[in-house]
């Protein structure tokens, strides 16, 4: 396989394992480029990309912008908080105005699940979903699985537990799809109130006890408690959450085995992870960030091959 089957990356659900592997092979080549003294290639020269963010972001927005610039694209950035959205402009009008400036690709983050899918039915530009509400965050899942591959040599056969706020997480759903397509076993672990009722129907194991989950797994991908999405209390307090589900050094040491610790960021230090775990040798949290640029270069490059 040498190209993706679609012109958009809206989620992992509709990608084949072959397509994910193509993205990984392309990302590995771009990672080599990023380690050279001259980190730039001309692949997206004359392509204009708009990063359209209706929600806050540090990693994803900067990582896409850097990936685009490393590929020599022209880049514009839109942030809803300083835009005419504040004056009542609709999503479609906003994007059509951006496209009227001859933009070829849109990278979009939006708080509404399905927003990039809606856009893909109305505009010609390639669309990359940079996170849509509680639905999917495909490039995060790709960089997470790619980081497992780079750290351990394979994704197939690995036991991966996703810990924490599964209910409000777009990272969890995209990770479940990606890991299963690549042949990993997946477990979710968290308080029952933060596990969606349908989650077992996705073919994952469900565990409420963090110690049992860590004893089972090779890799723990620990999610942020998403307080901004919680309209009611799902657990009594952050302190209680950290007592029952927080991962600290004494818990890790008591397992008598090594596990890889991942986190998509931003971390609530002292809540889901203590600093001595987040900053430990077995944590690959900053490797995930580094790999994110190569993964996003690969996605942009491959989708640019499907422009029309
Ligand atoms: N992992 C992630 O999506 O981080 P940001 O919200 O900072 O982009």
PDB file of C-alpha atoms and ligand atoms in Angstrom:
ATOM      1  CA  UNK A   1       0.000   0.000   0.000  1.00  0.00           C
ATOM      2  CA  UNK A   2       1.376   3.416  -0.919  1.00  0.00           C
ATOM      3  CA  UNK A   3      -1.536   5.744  -0.179  1.00  0.00           C
ATOM      4  CA  UNK A   4      -4.492   6.191   2.155  1.00  0.00           C
ATOM      5  CA  UNK A   5      -7.975   5.260   0.928  1.00  0.00           C
ATOM      6  CA  UNK A   6      -9.620   8.563   1.893  1.00  0.00           C
ATOM      7  CA  UNK A   7      -8.844  12.266   1.611  1.00  0.00           C
ATOM      8  CA  UNK A   8      -9.772  13.028   5.242  1.00  0.00           C
ATOM      9  CA  UNK A   9      -8.604  11.704   8.614  1.00  0.00           C
ATOM     10  CA  UNK A  10     -11.793  11.921  10.673  1.00  0.00           C
ATOM     11  CA  UNK A  11     -11.159   9.013  13.040  1.00  0.00           C
ATOM     12  CA  UNK A  12      -9.399   5.689  13.517  1.00  0.00           C
ATOM     13  CA  UNK A  13     -12.639   3.693  13.280  1.00  0.00           C
ATOM     14  CA  UNK A  14     -12.628   3.668   9.474  1.00  0.00           C
ATOM     15  CA  UNK A  15      -8.859   3.189   8.944  1.00  0.00           C
ATOM     16  CA  UNK A  16      -7.487  -0.270   8.028  1.00  0.00           C
ATOM     17  CA  UNK A  17      -4.486  -1.790   9.816  1.00  0.00           C
ATOM     18  CA  UNK A  18      -2.637  -1.487   6.461  1.00  0.00           C
ATOM     19  CA  UNK A  19      -3.301   2.253   6.394  1.00  0.00           C
ATOM     20  CA  UNK A  20      -2.073   2.649   9.995  1.00  0.00           C
ATOM     21  CA  UNK A  21       1.079   0.714   9.119  1.00  0.00           C
ATOM     22  CA  UNK A  22       1.623   2.960   6.073  1.00  0.00           C
ATOM     23  CA  UNK A  23       1.335   6.014   8.356  1.00  0.00           C
ATOM     24  CA  UNK A  24       3.888   4.436  10.751  1.00  0.00           C
ATOM     25  CA  UNK A  25       6.381   3.629   7.941  1.00  0.00           C
ATOM     26  CA  UNK A  26       6.056   7.194   6.630  1.00  0.00           C
ATOM     27  CA  UNK A  27       6.399   8.625  10.159  1.00  0.00           C
ATOM     28  CA  UNK A  28       9.561   6.575  10.795  1.00  0.00           C
ATOM     29  CA  UNK A  29      11.106   8.163   7.676  1.00  0.00           C
ATOM     30  CA  UNK A  30      10.066  11.631   8.816  1.00  0.00           C
ATOM     31  CA  UNK A  31      11.451  10.940  12.305  1.00  0.00           C
ATOM     32  CA  UNK A  32      14.843  10.367  10.644  1.00  0.00           C
ATOM     33  CA  UNK A  33      14.448  13.729   8.870  1.00  0.00           C
ATOM     34  CA  UNK A  34      13.635  15.419  12.202  1.00  0.00           C
ATOM     35  CA  UNK A  35      16.891  14.117  13.668  1.00  0.00           C
ATOM     36  CA  UNK A  36      18.997  15.666  10.874  1.00  0.00           C
ATOM     37  CA  UNK A  37      20.635  19.108  11.157  1.00  0.00           C
ATOM     38  CA  UNK A  38      18.281  20.356   8.391  1.00  0.00           C
ATOM     39  CA  UNK A  39      14.828  19.235   9.510  1.00  0.00           C
ATOM     40  CA  UNK A  40      12.830  20.541   6.571  1.00  0.00           C
ATOM     41  CA  UNK A  41      11.659  18.832   3.358  1.00  0.00           C
ATOM     42  CA  UNK A  42       9.806  20.432   0.418  1.00  0.00           C
ATOM     43  CA  UNK A  43       6.947  17.863   0.282  1.00  0.00           C
ATOM     44  CA  UNK A  44       4.074  20.319   0.944  1.00  0.00           C
ATOM     45  CA  UNK A  45       5.482  23.348  -0.882  1.00  0.00           C
ATOM     46  CA  UNK A  46       2.562  25.357  -2.372  1.00  0.00           C
ATOM     47  CA  UNK A  47       0.074  23.627  -0.046  1.00  0.00           C
ATOM     48  CA  UNK A  48      -1.751  25.901   2.431  1.00  0.00           C
ATOM     49  CA  UNK A  49      -2.963  24.453   5.734  1.00  0.00           C
ATOM     50  CA  UNK A  50      -5.275  26.161   8.238  1.00  0.00           C
ATOM     51  CA  UNK A  51      -5.181  25.042  11.861  1.00  0.00           C
ATOM     52  CA  UNK A  52      -8.703  25.823  13.052  1.00  0.00           C
ATOM     53  CA  UNK A  53      -9.020  25.385  16.811  1.00  0.00           C
ATOM     54  CA  UNK A  54     -12.342  25.968  18.569  1.00  0.00           C
ATOM     55  CA  UNK A  55     -10.942  24.451  21.813  1.00  0.00           C
ATOM     56  CA  UNK A  56      -7.765  24.987  23.791  1.00  0.00           C
ATOM     57  CA  UNK A  57      -4.657  23.009  22.850  1.00  0.00           C
ATOM     58  CA  UNK A  58      -0.926  23.113  23.463  1.00  0.00           C
ATOM     59  CA  UNK A  59       0.557  19.866  22.105  1.00  0.00           C
ATOM     60  CA  UNK A  60      -1.737  19.158  19.156  1.00  0.00           C
ATOM     61  CA  UNK A  61      -1.768  22.685  17.732  1.00  0.00           C
ATOM     62  CA  UNK A  62       1.981  23.252  18.076  1.00  0.00           C
ATOM     63  CA  UNK A  63       2.745  19.745  16.805  1.00  0.00           C
ATOM     64  CA  UNK A  64       0.588  20.210  13.679  1.00  0.00           C
ATOM     65  CA  UNK A  65       2.057  23.653  13.027  1.00  0.00           C
ATOM     66  CA  UNK A  66       5.600  22.346  13.343  1.00  0.00           C
ATOM     67  CA  UNK A  67       4.795  19.310  11.155  1.00  0.00           C
ATOM     68  CA  UNK A  68       3.340  21.598   8.468  1.00  0.00           C
ATOM     69  CA  UNK A  69       6.358  23.927   8.575  1.00  0.00           C
ATOM     70  CA  UNK A  70       8.800  20.988   8.454  1.00  0.00           C
ATOM     71  CA  UNK A  71       6.991  19.918   5.258  1.00  0.00           C
ATOM     72  CA  UNK A  72       7.308  23.493   3.834  1.00  0.00           C
ATOM     73  CA  UNK A  73       3.541  24.165   3.798  1.00  0.00           C
ATOM     74  CA  UNK A  74       2.131  27.674   4.161  1.00  0.00           C
ATOM     75  CA  UNK A  75       0.357  27.795   7.533  1.00  0.00           C
ATOM     76  CA  UNK A  76      -2.382  29.948   9.015  1.00  0.00           C
ATOM     77  CA  UNK A  77      -3.746  29.601  12.539  1.00  0.00           C
ATOM     78  CA  UNK A  78      -7.271  30.309  13.732  1.00  0.00           C
ATOM     79  CA  UNK A  79      -8.334  30.372  17.358  1.00  0.00           C
ATOM     80  CA  UNK A  80     -12.066  30.763  18.061  1.00  0.00           C
ATOM     81  CA  UNK A  81     -11.454  32.775  21.239  1.00  0.00           C
ATOM     82  CA  UNK A  82     -10.026  35.691  19.232  1.00  0.00           C
ATOM     83  CA  UNK A  83     -12.240  35.324  16.136  1.00  0.00           C
ATOM     84  CA  UNK A  84     -15.579  36.447  14.709  1.00  0.00           C
ATOM     85  CA  UNK A  85     -17.141  33.259  16.130  1.00  0.00           C
ATOM     86  CA  UNK A  86     -17.518  35.490  19.181  1.00  0.00           C
ATOM     87  CA  UNK A  87     -19.785  37.697  17.001  1.00  0.00           C
ATOM     88  CA  UNK A  88     -22.031  34.745  16.124  1.00  0.00           C
ATOM     89  CA  UNK A  89     -20.476  33.433  12.884  1.00  0.00           C
ATOM     90  CA  UNK A  90     -21.345  29.765  12.191  1.00  0.00           C
ATOM     91  CA  UNK A  91     -18.793  26.943  11.838  1.00  0.00           C
ATOM     92  CA  UNK A  92     -19.553  26.539   8.122  1.00  0.00           C
ATOM     93  CA  UNK A  93     -19.349  30.281   7.394  1.00  0.00           C
ATOM     94  CA  UNK A  94     -16.072  30.515   9.336  1.00  0.00           C
ATOM     95  CA  UNK A  95     -14.513  27.623   7.418  1.00  0.00           C
ATOM     96  CA  UNK A  96     -15.851  28.774   4.028  1.00  0.00           C
ATOM     97  CA  UNK A  97     -14.284  32.201   4.618  1.00  0.00           C
ATOM     98  CA  UNK A  98     -10.961  30.529   5.431  1.00  0.00           C
ATOM     99  CA  UNK A  99     -11.260  28.348   2.307  1.00  0.00           C
ATOM    100  CA  UNK A 100     -12.010  31.421   0.150  1.00  0.00           C
ATOM    101  CA  UNK A 101      -8.397  32.388   0.873  1.00  0.00           C
ATOM    102  CA  UNK A 102      -7.372  29.251  -1.120  1.00  0.00           C
ATOM    103  CA  UNK A 103      -6.656  26.925   1.764  1.00  0.00           C
ATOM    104  CA  UNK A 104      -6.081  23.273   0.795  1.00  0.00           C
ATOM    105  CA  UNK A 105      -6.218  21.448   4.133  1.00  0.00           C
ATOM    106  CA  UNK A 106      -8.017  22.083   7.418  1.00  0.00           C
ATOM    107  CA  UNK A 107      -6.828  20.720  10.767  1.00  0.00           C
ATOM    108  CA  UNK A 108      -9.742  21.180  13.148  1.00  0.00           C
ATOM    109  CA  UNK A 109     -10.388  20.785  16.865  1.00  0.00           C
ATOM    110  CA  UNK A 110     -13.967  21.318  18.026  1.00  0.00           C
ATOM    111  CA  UNK A 111     -15.926  20.608  21.193  1.00  0.00           C
ATOM    112  CA  UNK A 112     -18.812  19.023  19.257  1.00  0.00           C
ATOM    113  CA  UNK A 113     -18.487  15.337  18.330  1.00  0.00           C
ATOM    114  CA  UNK A 114     -18.924  14.989  14.563  1.00  0.00           C
ATOM    115  CA  UNK A 115     -17.983  18.595  13.685  1.00  0.00           C
ATOM    116  CA  UNK A 116     -15.180  17.536  11.257  1.00  0.00           C
ATOM    117  CA  UNK A 117     -17.482  14.886   9.730  1.00  0.00           C
ATOM    118  CA  UNK A 118     -20.113  17.597   9.143  1.00  0.00           C
ATOM    119  CA  UNK A 119     -17.529  19.823   7.461  1.00  0.00           C
ATOM    120  CA  UNK A 120     -16.273  16.986   5.258  1.00  0.00           C
ATOM    121  CA  UNK A 121     -19.754  16.776   3.708  1.00  0.00           C
ATOM    122  CA  UNK A 122     -19.759  20.468   2.803  1.00  0.00           C
ATOM    123  CA  UNK A 123     -16.256  21.475   1.726  1.00  0.00           C
ATOM    124  CA  UNK A 124     -13.642  20.239  -0.744  1.00  0.00           C
ATOM    125  CA  UNK A 125     -10.495  20.670   1.378  1.00  0.00           C
ATOM    126  CA  UNK A 126      -8.878  17.714   3.158  1.00  0.00           C
ATOM    127  CA  UNK A 127      -9.900  17.647   6.828  1.00  0.00           C
ATOM    128  CA  UNK A 128      -7.894  16.256   9.724  1.00  0.00           C
ATOM    129  CA  UNK A 129      -9.717  15.794  13.020  1.00  0.00           C
ATOM    130  CA  UNK A 130      -7.522  17.185  15.814  1.00  0.00           C
ATOM    131  CA  UNK A 131     -10.076  16.127  18.460  1.00  0.00           C
ATOM    132  CA  UNK A 132     -13.899  16.366  18.301  1.00  0.00           C
ATOM    133  CA  UNK A 133     -15.469  16.599  21.730  1.00  0.00           C
ATOM    134  CA  UNK A 134     -15.621  13.233  23.510  1.00  0.00           C
ATOM    135  CA  UNK A 135     -15.524  11.322  20.195  1.00  0.00           C
ATOM    136  CA  UNK A 136     -12.113  10.759  18.502  1.00  0.00           C
ATOM    137  CA  UNK A 137      -8.565  12.151  18.486  1.00  0.00           C
ATOM    138  CA  UNK A 138      -7.024  10.080  15.681  1.00  0.00           C
ATOM    139  CA  UNK A 139      -3.527  11.576  15.505  1.00  0.00           C
ATOM    140  CA  UNK A 140      -3.133  11.138  19.289  1.00  0.00           C
ATOM    141  CA  UNK A 141      -3.982   7.423  18.984  1.00  0.00           C
ATOM    142  CA  UNK A 142      -1.606   7.064  16.027  1.00  0.00           C
ATOM    143  CA  UNK A 143       1.261   8.692  17.926  1.00  0.00           C
ATOM    144  CA  UNK A 144       0.460   6.583  21.001  1.00  0.00           C
ATOM    145  CA  UNK A 145       0.605   3.276  19.103  1.00  0.00           C
ATOM    146  CA  UNK A 146       3.659   4.466  17.139  1.00  0.00           C
ATOM    147  CA  UNK A 147       5.355   5.266  20.476  1.00  0.00           C
ATOM    148  CA  UNK A 148       4.587   1.745  21.747  1.00  0.00           C
ATOM    149  CA  UNK A 149       6.052   0.341  18.525  1.00  0.00           C
ATOM    150  CA  UNK A 150       9.191   2.467  18.836  1.00  0.00           C
ATOM    151  CA  UNK A 151       9.660   1.658  22.538  1.00  0.00           C
ATOM    152  CA  UNK A 152       8.905  -2.082  22.520  1.00  0.00           C
ATOM    153  CA  UNK A 153       9.320  -3.231  18.892  1.00  0.00           C
ATOM    154  CA  UNK A 154       5.684  -4.243  18.337  1.00  0.00           C
ATOM    155  CA  UNK A 155       2.085  -3.388  19.177  1.00  0.00           C
ATOM    156  CA  UNK A 156       0.641  -6.827  18.364  1.00  0.00           C
ATOM    157  CA  UNK A 157       0.353  -9.017  21.465  1.00  0.00           C
ATOM    158  CA  UNK A 158       0.884  -6.175  23.931  1.00  0.00           C
ATOM    159  CA  UNK A 159      -1.474  -5.745  26.885  1.00  0.00           C
ATOM    160  CA  UNK A 160      -2.444  -2.087  27.186  1.00  0.00           C
ATOM    161  CA  UNK A 161      -4.600  -0.645  29.962  1.00  0.00           C
ATOM    162  CA  UNK A 162      -6.202   2.770  29.473  1.00  0.00           C
ATOM    163  CA  UNK A 163      -6.718   4.280  32.920  1.00  0.00           C
ATOM    164  CA  UNK A 164      -9.056   6.961  34.204  1.00  0.00           C
ATOM    165  CA  UNK A 165     -11.706   9.171  32.668  1.00  0.00           C
ATOM    166  CA  UNK A 166     -12.803   6.969  29.763  1.00  0.00           C
ATOM    167  CA  UNK A 167     -16.283   8.529  29.704  1.00  0.00           C
ATOM    168  CA  UNK A 168     -15.117  11.991  28.593  1.00  0.00           C
ATOM    169  CA  UNK A 169     -12.100  10.892  26.586  1.00  0.00           C
ATOM    170  CA  UNK A 170     -11.675  11.073  22.812  1.00  0.00           C
ATOM    171  CA  UNK A 171      -8.152   9.676  23.287  1.00  0.00           C
ATOM    172  CA  UNK A 172      -9.577   6.456  24.798  1.00  0.00           C
ATOM    173  CA  UNK A 173     -11.914   5.647  21.906  1.00  0.00           C
ATOM    174  CA  UNK A 174      -9.307   6.325  19.195  1.00  0.00           C
ATOM    175  CA  UNK A 175      -6.713   4.319  21.167  1.00  0.00           C
ATOM    176  CA  UNK A 176      -9.077   1.352  21.564  1.00  0.00           C
ATOM    177  CA  UNK A 177      -9.703   1.280  17.796  1.00  0.00           C
ATOM    178  CA  UNK A 178      -6.001   1.682  16.883  1.00  0.00           C
ATOM    179  CA  UNK A 179      -4.644  -0.847  19.409  1.00  0.00           C
ATOM    180  CA  UNK A 180      -7.204  -3.499  18.469  1.00  0.00           C
ATOM    181  CA  UNK A 181      -6.586  -3.050  14.728  1.00  0.00           C
ATOM    182  CA  UNK A 182      -2.855  -3.535  15.411  1.00  0.00           C
ATOM    183  CA  UNK A 183      -3.414  -6.707  17.462  1.00  0.00           C
ATOM    184  CA  UNK A 184      -2.990  -5.475  21.052  1.00  0.00           C
ATOM    185  CA  UNK A 185      -5.219  -6.561  23.958  1.00  0.00           C
ATOM    186  CA  UNK A 186      -6.964  -3.594  25.576  1.00  0.00           C
ATOM    187  CA  UNK A 187      -8.331  -3.086  29.088  1.00  0.00           C
ATOM    188  CA  UNK A 188      -9.986   0.016  30.537  1.00  0.00           C
ATOM    189  CA  UNK A 189      -9.738   0.796  34.247  1.00  0.00           C
ATOM    190  CA  UNK A 190     -11.362   3.548  36.273  1.00  0.00           C
ATOM    191  CA  UNK A 191     -14.216   4.317  38.642  1.00  0.00           C
ATOM    192  CA  UNK A 192     -17.472   2.777  37.356  1.00  0.00           C
ATOM    193  CA  UNK A 193     -18.935   6.284  36.970  1.00  0.00           C
ATOM    194  CA  UNK A 194     -16.172   7.185  34.472  1.00  0.00           C
ATOM    195  CA  UNK A 195     -16.587   4.039  32.337  1.00  0.00           C
ATOM    196  CA  UNK A 196     -19.253   4.327  29.607  1.00  0.00           C
ATOM    197  CA  UNK A 197     -21.886   1.554  29.784  1.00  0.00           C
ATOM    198  CA  UNK A 198     -21.174   0.497  26.176  1.00  0.00           C
ATOM    199  CA  UNK A 199     -17.403   0.126  26.645  1.00  0.00           C
ATOM    200  CA  UNK A 200     -17.369  -3.704  27.078  1.00  0.00           C
ATOM    201  CA  UNK A 201     -19.185  -3.994  23.731  1.00  0.00           C
ATOM    202  CA  UNK A 202     -16.020  -2.602  22.086  1.00  0.00           C
ATOM    203  CA  UNK A 203     -14.254  -5.867  22.989  1.00  0.00           C
ATOM    204  CA  UNK A 204     -12.112  -4.464  25.815  1.00  0.00           C
ATOM    205  CA  UNK A 205     -11.623  -5.924  29.296  1.00  0.00           C
ATOM    206  CA  UNK A 206     -13.056  -3.805  32.115  1.00  0.00           C
ATOM    207  CA  UNK A 207     -11.345  -3.579  35.515  1.00  0.00           C
ATOM    208  CA  UNK A 208     -12.225  -1.374  38.483  1.00  0.00           C
ATOM    209  CA  UNK A 209      -9.118  -2.201  40.560  1.00  0.00           C
ATOM    210  CA  UNK A 210      -5.996  -0.278  39.506  1.00  0.00           C
ATOM    211  CA  UNK A 211      -3.594  -2.794  41.091  1.00  0.00           C
ATOM    212  CA  UNK A 212      -5.139  -5.708  39.157  1.00  0.00           C
ATOM    213  CA  UNK A 213      -5.049  -3.644  35.960  1.00  0.00           C
ATOM    214  CA  UNK A 214      -1.357  -2.799  36.405  1.00  0.00           C
ATOM    215  CA  UNK A 215      -0.534  -6.433  37.278  1.00  0.00           C
ATOM    216  CA  UNK A 216      -2.174  -7.484  33.965  1.00  0.00           C
ATOM    217  CA  UNK A 217      -0.670  -4.905  31.606  1.00  0.00           C
ATOM    218  CA  UNK A 218       2.618  -4.262  29.779  1.00  0.00           C
ATOM    219  CA  UNK A 219       1.715  -0.632  29.138  1.00  0.00           C
ATOM    220  CA  UNK A 220      -0.486   1.842  31.047  1.00  0.00           C
ATOM    221  CA  UNK A 221      -1.853   4.813  29.105  1.00  0.00           C
ATOM    222  CA  UNK A 222      -3.074   7.117  31.864  1.00  0.00           C
ATOM    223  CA  UNK A 223      -5.686   9.726  30.961  1.00  0.00           C
ATOM    224  CA  UNK A 224      -6.355  13.146  32.369  1.00  0.00           C
ATOM    225  CA  UNK A 225      -9.403  13.709  34.543  1.00  0.00           C
ATOM    226  CA  UNK A 226     -11.353  16.056  32.247  1.00  0.00           C
ATOM    227  CA  UNK A 227     -12.936  18.361  34.776  1.00  0.00           C
ATOM    228  CA  UNK A 228     -13.976  20.822  32.061  1.00  0.00           C
ATOM    229  CA  UNK A 229     -16.265  18.174  30.510  1.00  0.00           C
ATOM    230  CA  UNK A 230     -17.799  16.983  33.784  1.00  0.00           C
ATOM    231  CA  UNK A 231     -21.161  18.653  34.343  1.00  0.00           C
ATOM    232  CA  UNK A 232     -21.752  16.694  37.564  1.00  0.00           C
ATOM    233  CA  UNK A 233     -19.578  14.998  40.192  1.00  0.00           C
ATOM    234  CA  UNK A 234     -18.458  11.551  39.057  1.00  0.00           C
ATOM    235  CA  UNK A 235     -16.312  10.949  42.165  1.00  0.00           C
ATOM    236  CA  UNK A 236     -16.238  12.634  45.590  1.00  0.00           C
ATOM    237  CA  UNK A 237     -12.972  14.595  45.228  1.00  0.00           C
ATOM    238  CA  UNK A 238      -9.663  14.700  43.321  1.00  0.00           C
ATOM    239  CA  UNK A 239      -7.961  13.565  46.531  1.00  0.00           C
ATOM    240  CA  UNK A 240     -10.122  10.445  46.685  1.00  0.00           C
ATOM    241  CA  UNK A 241      -9.573   9.791  42.957  1.00  0.00           C
ATOM    242  CA  UNK A 242      -5.807   9.968  43.444  1.00  0.00           C
ATOM    243  CA  UNK A 243      -5.983   7.571  46.431  1.00  0.00           C
ATOM    244  CA  UNK A 244      -7.910   4.904  44.467  1.00  0.00           C
ATOM    245  CA  UNK A 245      -6.705   5.455  40.872  1.00  0.00           C
ATOM    246  CA  UNK A 246      -3.595   7.640  41.060  1.00  0.00           C
ATOM    247  CA  UNK A 247      -0.393   5.835  40.051  1.00  0.00           C
ATOM    248  CA  UNK A 248       2.523   6.488  42.398  1.00  0.00           C
ATOM    249  CA  UNK A 249       6.021   5.043  42.783  1.00  0.00           C
ATOM    250  CA  UNK A 250       5.203   2.735  45.681  1.00  0.00           C
ATOM    251  CA  UNK A 251       2.377   1.156  43.645  1.00  0.00           C
ATOM    252  CA  UNK A 252       4.695   0.704  40.640  1.00  0.00           C
ATOM    253  CA  UNK A 253       7.534  -0.680  42.817  1.00  0.00           C
ATOM    254  CA  UNK A 254       5.172  -3.181  44.463  1.00  0.00           C
ATOM    255  CA  UNK A 255       4.358  -4.776  41.075  1.00  0.00           C
ATOM    256  CA  UNK A 256       7.839  -6.324  40.747  1.00  0.00           C
ATOM    257  CA  UNK A 257       7.789  -5.828  36.975  1.00  0.00           C
ATOM    258  CA  UNK A 258       8.452  -3.035  34.505  1.00  0.00           C
ATOM    259  CA  UNK A 259       5.564  -1.320  32.777  1.00  0.00           C
ATOM    260  CA  UNK A 260       5.670   1.487  30.238  1.00  0.00           C
ATOM    261  CA  UNK A 261       3.822   4.614  31.400  1.00  0.00           C
ATOM    262  CA  UNK A 262       2.113   6.842  28.843  1.00  0.00           C
ATOM    263  CA  UNK A 263      -0.019   9.976  29.128  1.00  0.00           C
ATOM    264  CA  UNK A 264      -1.431  12.099  26.277  1.00  0.00           C
ATOM    265  CA  UNK A 265      -1.043  15.296  28.309  1.00  0.00           C
ATOM    266  CA  UNK A 266      -1.760  17.680  29.841  1.00  0.00           C
ATOM    267  CA  UNK A 267      -1.000  15.858  33.128  1.00  0.00           C
ATOM    268  CA  UNK A 268      -2.736  16.699  36.393  1.00  0.00           C
ATOM    269  CA  UNK A 269       0.386  15.975  38.477  1.00  0.00           C
ATOM    270  CA  UNK A 270      -0.443  14.382  41.806  1.00  0.00           C
ATOM    271  CA  UNK A 271      -3.898  13.328  40.586  1.00  0.00           C
ATOM    272  CA  UNK A 272      -3.553  10.615  37.904  1.00  0.00           C
ATOM    273  CA  UNK A 273       0.272  10.338  38.135  1.00  0.00           C
ATOM    274  CA  UNK A 274       2.768  11.453  40.743  1.00  0.00           C
ATOM    275  CA  UNK A 275       5.817  13.302  39.417  1.00  0.00           C
ATOM    276  CA  UNK A 276       8.207  10.468  40.329  1.00  0.00           C
ATOM    277  CA  UNK A 277       6.225   8.190  37.962  1.00  0.00           C
ATOM    278  CA  UNK A 278       5.575  10.787  35.238  1.00  0.00           C
ATOM    279  CA  UNK A 279       9.277  11.671  35.110  1.00  0.00           C
ATOM    280  CA  UNK A 280      10.614   8.108  35.553  1.00  0.00           C
ATOM    281  CA  UNK A 281      12.701   6.113  33.048  1.00  0.00           C
ATOM    282  CA  UNK A 282       9.708   3.951  32.158  1.00  0.00           C
ATOM    283  CA  UNK A 283       7.564   6.957  31.230  1.00  0.00           C
ATOM    284  CA  UNK A 284       7.566   7.784  27.499  1.00  0.00           C
ATOM    285  CA  UNK A 285       5.373  10.874  27.779  1.00  0.00           C
ATOM    286  CA  UNK A 286       7.824  13.239  26.059  1.00  0.00           C
ATOM    287  CA  UNK A 287       8.651  10.564  23.442  1.00  0.00           C
ATOM    288  CA  UNK A 288       4.936  10.611  22.604  1.00  0.00           C
ATOM    289  CA  UNK A 289       5.172  14.370  22.029  1.00  0.00           C
ATOM    290  CA  UNK A 290       8.305  13.970  19.878  1.00  0.00           C
ATOM    291  CA  UNK A 291       6.689  11.185  17.829  1.00  0.00           C
ATOM    292  CA  UNK A 292       3.574  13.329  17.391  1.00  0.00           C
ATOM    293  CA  UNK A 293       5.383  15.662  14.974  1.00  0.00           C
ATOM    294  CA  UNK A 294       6.531  12.749  12.765  1.00  0.00           C
ATOM    295  CA  UNK A 295       3.062  11.142  12.833  1.00  0.00           C
ATOM    296  CA  UNK A 296       1.399  14.431  11.864  1.00  0.00           C
ATOM    297  CA  UNK A 297       3.937  14.982   9.069  1.00  0.00           C
ATOM    298  CA  UNK A 298       3.058  11.501   7.780  1.00  0.00           C
ATOM    299  CA  UNK A 299      -0.699  12.131   7.918  1.00  0.00           C
ATOM    300  CA  UNK A 300      -0.398  15.535   6.193  1.00  0.00           C
ATOM    301  CA  UNK A 301       1.943  14.137   3.527  1.00  0.00           C
ATOM    302  CA  UNK A 302      -0.239  11.103   2.768  1.00  0.00           C
ATOM    303  CA  UNK A 303      -3.508  13.079   2.688  1.00  0.00           C
ATOM    304  CA  UNK A 304      -1.905  15.707   0.422  1.00  0.00           C
ATOM    305  CA  UNK A 305      -1.446  12.847  -2.059  1.00  0.00           C
ATOM    306  CA  UNK A 306      -5.254  12.471  -2.074  1.00  0.00           C
ATOM    307  CA  UNK A 307      -6.140  16.114  -2.894  1.00  0.00           C
ATOM    308  CA  UNK A 308      -8.603  16.824  -5.703  1.00  0.00           C
TER     309      UNK A 308
HETATM  310  N1  LIG B   1      -2.904  15.496  23.966  1.00  0.00           N
HETATM  311  C1  LIG B   1      -3.551  16.633  23.595  1.00  0.00           C
HETATM  312  O1  LIG B   1      -4.469  16.627  22.774  1.00  0.00           O
HETATM  313  O2  LIG B   1      -3.066  17.762  24.192  1.00  0.00           O
HETATM  314  P1  LIG B   1      -3.564  19.251  23.859  1.00  0.00           P
HETATM  315  O3  LIG B   1      -4.989  19.364  24.356  1.00  0.00           O
HETATM  316  O4  LIG B   1      -2.608  20.167  24.581  1.00  0.00           O
HETATM  317  O5  LIG B   1      -3.530  19.422  22.366  1.00  0.00           O
END
